[in-house]
mmCIF file of C-alpha atoms in Angstrom:
data_model
loop_
_atom_site.group_PDB
_atom_site.id
_atom_site.type_symbol
_atom_site.label_atom_id
_atom_site.label_comp_id
_atom_site.label_asym_id
_atom_site.label_seq_id
_atom_site.Cartn_x
_atom_site.Cartn_y
_atom_site.Cartn_z
ATOM 1 C CA MET A 254 -11.420 -122.221 -52.224
ATOM 2 C CA LEU A 255 -13.296 -124.668 -49.989
ATOM 3 C CA THR A 256 -12.937 -125.447 -46.302
ATOM 4 C CA VAL A 257 -12.991 -129.151 -45.453
ATOM 5 C CA ARG A 258 -13.822 -130.078 -41.862
ATOM 6 C CA TYR A 259 -13.255 -133.588 -40.525
ATOM 7 C CA PHE A 260 -15.216 -135.219 -37.714
ATOM 8 C CA ALA A 261 -14.596 -138.316 -35.541
ATOM 9 C CA GLY A 262 -12.932 -141.142 -37.485
ATOM 10 C CA ALA A 263 -12.405 -138.927 -40.515
ATOM 11 C CA ARG A 264 -10.276 -136.587 -38.398
ATOM 12 C CA ALA A 265 -8.209 -139.505 -37.139
ATOM 13 C CA ALA A 266 -7.756 -140.836 -40.683
ATOM 14 C CA ALA A 267 -6.614 -137.367 -41.812
ATOM 15 C CA ASP A 268 -3.758 -137.485 -39.285
ATOM 16 C CA GLY A 269 -5.652 -135.427 -36.708
ATOM 17 C CA THR A 270 -6.403 -132.548 -39.077
ATOM 18 C CA SER A 271 -9.640 -130.840 -38.048
ATOM 19 C CA SER A 272 -9.971 -128.568 -41.082
ATOM 20 C CA GLU A 273 -8.020 -127.567 -44.168
ATOM 21 C CA PRO A 274 -8.434 -125.608 -47.399
ATOM 22 C CA ALA A 275 -9.001 -127.371 -50.709
ATOM 23 C CA THR A 276 -9.908 -126.577 -54.287
ATOM 24 C CA ALA A 277 -12.242 -128.925 -56.179
ATOM 25 C CA GLY A 278 -15.179 -128.632 -58.542
ATOM 26 C CA ASN A 279 -17.269 -131.431 -57.043
ATOM 27 C CA LEU A 280 -17.165 -134.071 -54.305
ATOM 28 C CA ASP A 281 -15.595 -136.713 -56.571
ATOM 29 C CA GLU A 282 -12.688 -134.357 -57.274
ATOM 30 C CA LEU A 283 -12.455 -133.433 -53.597
ATOM 31 C CA ILE A 284 -12.362 -137.083 -52.528
ATOM 32 C CA GLN A 285 -9.504 -137.741 -54.947
ATOM 33 C CA LEU A 286 -7.610 -134.676 -53.723
ATOM 34 C CA LEU A 287 -8.030 -135.649 -50.062
ATOM 35 C CA THR A 288 -7.002 -139.241 -50.793
ATOM 36 C CA ASP A 289 -3.854 -137.969 -52.526
ATOM 37 C CA ARG A 290 -3.078 -135.756 -49.516
ATOM 38 C CA HIS A 291 -3.774 -138.199 -46.703
ATOM 39 C CA GLY A 292 -3.581 -141.694 -48.164
ATOM 40 C CA GLU A 293 -5.529 -144.919 -48.224
ATOM 41 C CA ARG A 294 -6.677 -144.776 -44.596
ATOM 42 C CA LEU A 295 -8.721 -141.644 -45.295
ATOM 43 C CA ALA A 296 -9.840 -143.061 -48.660
ATOM 44 C CA LEU A 297 -11.549 -145.933 -46.838
ATOM 45 C CA VAL A 298 -13.378 -143.519 -44.549
ATOM 46 C CA LEU A 299 -14.416 -141.301 -47.468
ATOM 47 C CA LYS A 300 -16.036 -144.257 -49.255
ATOM 48 C CA ALA A 301 -18.540 -144.626 -46.397
ATOM 49 C CA ALA A 302 -18.746 -140.980 -45.299
ATOM 50 C CA SER A 303 -21.607 -138.539 -45.637
ATOM 51 C CA PHE A 304 -20.876 -135.022 -46.818
ATOM 52 C CA LEU A 305 -22.529 -131.766 -45.826
ATOM 53 C CA VAL A 306 -22.086 -128.792 -48.145
ATOM 54 C CA ASP A 307 -22.747 -125.608 -46.199
ATOM 55 C CA GLY A 308 -24.785 -127.653 -43.727
ATOM 56 C CA LEU A 309 -26.896 -129.533 -46.294
ATOM 57 C CA THR A 310 -26.514 -133.219 -47.119
ATOM 58 C CA CYS A 311 -25.095 -133.755 -50.596
ATOM 59 C CA HIS A 312 -25.785 -137.097 -52.302
ATOM 60 C CA ASP A 313 -24.701 -136.091 -55.822
ATOM 61 C CA ARG A 314 -20.924 -136.317 -55.851
ATOM 62 C CA THR A 315 -20.781 -134.781 -59.328
ATOM 63 C CA ALA A 316 -22.760 -131.633 -58.440
ATOM 64 C CA PRO A 317 -20.702 -128.416 -58.592
ATOM 65 C CA LEU A 318 -19.470 -127.153 -55.234
ATOM 66 C CA PRO A 319 -20.112 -123.461 -54.518
ATOM 67 C CA THR A 320 -17.058 -121.249 -54.182
ATOM 68 C CA GLY A 321 -16.205 -120.712 -50.530
ATOM 69 C CA ALA A 322 -18.323 -123.646 -49.330
ATOM 70 C CA THR A 323 -17.646 -125.541 -46.117
ATOM 71 C CA ILE A 324 -17.607 -129.309 -46.619
ATOM 72 C CA ASP A 325 -18.142 -131.451 -43.511
ATOM 73 C CA VAL A 326 -16.876 -135.042 -43.721
ATOM 74 C CA LEU A 327 -18.977 -137.261 -41.448
ATOM 75 C CA PRO A 328 -17.965 -140.910 -41.127
ATOM 76 C CA PRO A 329 -20.557 -143.485 -40.121
ATOM 77 C CA PHE A 330 -21.219 -143.224 -36.388
ATOM 78 C CA ALA A 331 -21.830 -146.158 -34.064
ATOM 79 C CA GLY A 332 -24.884 -146.338 -31.885
ATOM 80 C CA GLY A 333 -28.384 -145.112 -32.369
#
């Protein structure tokens, strides 16, 4: 089981959900699961989002996710 935490625009696109449990083997699977749960609005955010897996940036969306990991969904932020 994973914990998915949403920040800023990702939280808004997930209907105000701040965190939720999920089960997925990698980020590609997780993105599909979250899109199925929350719809196209979140799917658009997820396409541009960065993901932290237990606090570390993950660029390989096919890498296995550790059991019990916390996944932070960070949409692009405005400003500098």
